[in-house]
Tab-separated table of C-alpha atoms in Angstrom:
chain	number	residue	atom	x	y	z
A	1	MET	CA	5.864	0.316	38.596
A	2	ASN	CA	5.173	0.718	34.580
A	3	ILE	CA	2.372	2.821	34.374
A	4	LEU	CA	0.613	2.712	30.390
A	5	PHE	CA	-1.361	5.425	28.702
A	6	ALA	CA	-2.269	4.413	25.327
A	7	GLY	CA	-4.350	6.177	23.181
A	8	ARG	CA	-4.507	9.109	20.684
A	9	LEU	CA	-3.358	12.585	22.264
A	10	VAL	CA	-6.154	14.199	21.937
A	11	ASP	CA	-8.560	16.147	24.977
A	12	PHE	CA	-10.885	12.937	24.543
A	13	LYS	CA	-8.371	11.308	25.693
A	14	ASP	CA	-6.536	13.711	28.145
A	15	PRO	CA	-2.821	12.895	28.203
A	16	VAL	CA	-2.436	15.701	30.130
A	17	THR	CA	-3.760	14.477	33.198
A	18	PHE	CA	-1.120	11.238	32.814
A	19	ILE	CA	1.561	13.389	32.563
A	20	LYS	CA	0.520	16.133	35.046
A	21	ALA	CA	0.188	12.892	38.162
A	22	ALA	CA	3.897	11.665	36.648
A	23	GLN	CA	5.183	14.997	37.626
A	24	LEU	CA	3.479	15.133	41.134
A	25	LEU	CA	4.729	11.537	41.620
A	26	SER	CA	8.137	12.855	40.519
A	27	LYS	CA	8.957	16.033	41.706
A	28	ASN	CA	12.056	16.398	43.826
A	29	MET	CA	12.552	12.196	43.517
A	30	ILE	CA	16.400	11.636	42.829
A	31	GLU	CA	15.534	8.240	41.336
A	32	PRO	CA	11.167	8.211	40.862
A	33	ALA	CA	10.121	4.878	41.613
A	34	HIS	CA	7.364	4.852	38.761
A	35	GLN	CA	8.276	4.967	34.800
A	36	PHE	CA	5.351	6.718	32.464
A	37	VAL	CA	4.924	5.317	29.080
A	38	ILE	CA	2.769	7.263	26.493
A	39	ALA	CA	1.931	5.500	23.250
A	40	GLY	CA	0.093	7.408	20.846
A	41	ASP	CA	-0.228	10.734	18.852
A	42	GLY	CA	-2.377	13.748	17.744
A	43	VAL	CA	-2.703	17.339	18.391
A	44	LEU	CA	-1.143	17.405	22.079
A	45	LEU	CA	2.065	15.490	21.013
A	46	GLU	CA	3.845	18.769	21.267
A	47	GLU	CA	2.178	19.695	24.477
A	48	CYS	CA	2.593	16.454	26.147
A	49	ARG	CA	6.312	16.513	25.157
A	50	LYS	CA	6.664	20.344	26.500
A	51	LEU	CA	5.028	19.037	29.832
A	52	ALA	CA	7.166	15.706	29.771
A	53	PHE	CA	10.660	17.624	29.503
A	54	GLY	CA	13.077	17.047	32.399
A	55	TYR	CA	11.379	14.392	33.745
A	56	LYS	CA	13.614	11.509	32.470
A	57	ASN	CA	10.937	8.697	33.844
A	58	VAL	CA	8.125	9.861	31.583
A	59	SER	CA	8.654	8.342	27.754
A	60	ILE	CA	6.582	9.560	25.020
A	61	LEU	CA	6.883	7.155	21.975
A	62	GLY	CA	4.402	8.823	19.333
A	63	TRP	CA	2.569	6.571	17.418
A	64	VAL	CA	3.486	2.744	17.670
A	65	LYS	CA	2.366	-0.299	15.938
A	66	PRO	CA	-0.819	-2.437	17.530
A	67	GLU	CA	2.400	-5.244	18.013
A	68	LYS	CA	3.974	-2.707	20.278
A	69	VAL	CA	0.929	-1.580	22.275
A	70	ASP	CA	0.636	-5.128	22.915
A	71	ASP	CA	4.218	-5.397	24.181
A	72	LEU	CA	3.644	-2.215	26.390
A	73	MET	CA	0.727	-3.580	27.874
A	74	ILE	CA	2.229	-7.079	28.496
A	75	HIS	CA	5.033	-4.612	30.534
A	76	ALA	CA	2.788	-2.410	32.318
A	77	ASP	CA	1.902	-3.233	35.955
A	78	ILE	CA	-1.182	-0.409	35.288
A	79	PHE	CA	-3.174	0.982	32.844
A	80	CYS	CA	-4.900	4.273	32.855
A	81	GLN	CA	-7.674	5.341	30.647
A	82	LEU	CA	-8.836	9.052	31.520
A	83	SER	CA	-11.376	10.336	28.655
A	84	PRO	CA	-13.472	12.611	30.655
A	85	TYR	CA	-16.620	11.654	28.356
A	86	GLU	CA	-17.069	7.722	28.281
A	87	ASN	CA	-14.191	4.842	28.502
A	88	LEU	CA	-16.028	1.602	27.959
A	89	TRP	CA	-16.024	0.631	24.138
A	90	ALA	CA	-11.997	1.975	24.166
A	91	SER	CA	-10.310	-0.772	22.595
A	92	THR	CA	-6.863	-0.053	24.741
A	93	LEU	CA	-9.564	-0.785	27.608
A	94	ILE	CA	-10.241	-3.796	26.899
A	95	SER	CA	-6.736	-4.648	25.849
A	96	ALA	CA	-5.854	-4.061	29.311
A	97	MET	CA	-8.526	-6.146	30.686
A	98	LYS	CA	-7.663	-8.958	28.634
A	99	HIS	CA	-4.236	-8.492	29.728
A	100	LYS	CA	-5.282	-8.971	33.096
A	101	LYS	CA	-4.160	-5.151	34.073
A	102	ALA	CA	-4.726	-2.929	37.172
A	103	ILE	CA	-6.562	-0.097	35.257
A	104	ILE	CA	-7.351	3.442	36.565
A	105	CYS	CA	-10.353	4.898	34.455
A	106	THR	CA	-12.168	7.568	34.833
A	107	ASN	CA	-16.139	7.724	36.053
A	108	VAL	CA	-17.641	9.082	33.352
A	109	GLY	CA	-20.285	8.193	31.059
A	110	TYR	CA	-21.383	4.670	30.842
A	111	THR	CA	-17.927	3.377	32.747
A	112	GLY	CA	-19.397	2.970	36.361
A	113	THR	CA	-22.262	1.526	35.134
A	114	TYR	CA	-20.497	-1.508	34.230
A	115	LEU	CA	-17.263	-1.556	35.721
A	116	THR	CA	-17.448	-1.354	39.906
A	117	HIS	CA	-14.622	0.358	41.281
A	118	LYS	CA	-11.900	-2.094	43.288
A	119	TYR	CA	-13.347	-4.685	41.458
A	120	HIS	CA	-13.093	-4.414	37.992
A	121	VAL	CA	-11.128	-1.030	38.140
A	122	PHE	CA	-10.194	1.751	40.303
A	123	LEU	CA	-12.252	4.582	38.874
A	124	ILE	CA	-11.435	8.554	39.748
A	125	PRO	CA	-13.044	11.552	38.599
A	126	PRO	CA	-12.122	13.228	35.243
A	127	ASN	CA	-9.319	15.839	34.702
A	128	ASP	CA	-8.108	15.139	38.411
A	129	HIS	CA	-4.456	14.620	38.479
A	130	VAL	CA	-4.029	14.406	42.088
A	131	ALA	CA	-6.572	11.577	42.281
A	132	LEU	CA	-4.596	10.099	39.555
A	133	ALA	CA	-1.330	9.932	41.158
A	134	GLU	CA	-3.110	9.152	44.416
A	135	ALA	CA	-4.720	6.021	42.816
A	136	ILE	CA	-1.536	4.978	41.062
A	137	GLU	CA	0.329	5.208	44.694
A	138	ILE	CA	-2.088	2.814	46.328
A	139	LEU	CA	-2.133	0.005	43.737
A	140	ALA	CA	1.743	0.195	43.361
A	141	ASN	CA	1.689	-0.885	47.035
A	142	ASP	CA	-0.811	-3.238	46.797
A	143	ASN	CA	0.128	-6.322	44.886
A	144	GLU	CA	-2.965	-7.990	45.871
A	145	LEU	CA	-5.503	-5.029	44.616
A	146	ARG	CA	-3.344	-5.090	41.219
A	147	ARG	CA	-3.873	-8.872	40.942
A	148	ILE	CA	-7.868	-8.796	41.853
A	149	LEU	CA	-8.445	-5.886	39.651
A	150	GLY	CA	-6.712	-7.697	36.853
A	151	ASP	CA	-8.810	-10.918	37.349
A	152	ASN	CA	-11.848	-9.318	37.662
A	153	ALA	CA	-11.498	-7.292	34.136
A	154	TYR	CA	-10.547	-10.066	32.517
A	155	SER	CA	-13.456	-12.276	33.766
A	156	PHE	CA	-15.656	-9.230	32.700
A	157	VAL	CA	-14.191	-9.162	29.009
A	158	GLN	CA	-14.547	-13.017	28.856
A	159	GLU	CA	-18.263	-12.650	30.072
A	160	ASN	CA	-19.636	-9.680	28.501
A	161	LEU	CA	-17.242	-8.898	25.232
A	162	SER	CA	-15.986	-12.206	24.191
A	163	VAL	CA	-16.584	-12.885	20.347
A	164	LYS	CA	-18.790	-16.341	21.380
A	165	LYS	CA	-21.144	-14.083	23.655
A	166	ILE	CA	-21.539	-11.051	21.000
A	167	ALA	CA	-22.019	-13.547	18.025
A	168	GLY	CA	-24.795	-15.359	20.091
A	169	GLN	CA	-26.736	-12.139	21.143
A	170	ILE	CA	-26.611	-11.095	17.660
A	171	ARG	CA	-27.972	-14.765	16.714
A	172	GLN	CA	-30.767	-14.097	19.019
A	173	LEU	CA	-31.833	-10.596	17.525
A	174	LEU	CA	-31.559	-11.783	13.930
A	175	SER	CA	-33.629	-15.047	14.928
A	176	GLN	CA	-36.187	-12.817	17.051
A	177	SER	CA	-36.629	-10.101	14.058
A	178	LEU	CA	-37.216	-13.131	11.305
A	179	GLN	CA	-39.554	-14.706	13.864
A	180	SER	CA	-41.681	-11.313	14.368
A	181	PRO	CA	-44.473	-10.030	12.059
A	182	GLU	CA	-42.505	-6.962	12.069
A	183	GLY	CA	-39.110	-8.438	11.084
A	184	SER	CA	-40.850	-10.772	8.696
A	185	ALA	CA	-42.225	-7.486	6.996
A	186	VAL	CA	-38.527	-6.279	6.514
A	187	TYR	CA	-38.033	-9.353	3.702
A	188	SER	CA	-41.549	-9.270	2.324
A	189	ASP	CA	-41.772	-8.582	-1.461
């Protein structure tokens, strides 16, 4: 299994939990079953490298071009979005959804309001490398659940975050504001 974390290496994104889960799943294994890839740069880069040292199945790429992130996303089996604060509007989360990836995501902010556990994403508590490791194992051993999560995540993006949908909502808001007495006051002399 190829497991991907892509984002800034800062506390807000929590790459440390990703590496600790990789350590837990790789401990005492001669040939680890999973490949963990981190693409990103930030103040935690050196800490992440130190934590990953000695684990041949953990790759820390540093900053990569958007085209490379897209390529990594295509080849990933599982994508992890681990912010302890908010995930819903993260561009990498939306990209993973567009690529029909099985996503493990922390249940923080508005994430659980819009994305359903085991329907769109696999939700876990924040800062919990044990829960992340367990979720990775569940998804790694369930091809059908990975497919379902990917398909439903993709549908969510198409139904709620497409350019056409958002443009229609903006057009509707503009139309309403121009037709209302309050909205027309903005444009009066």
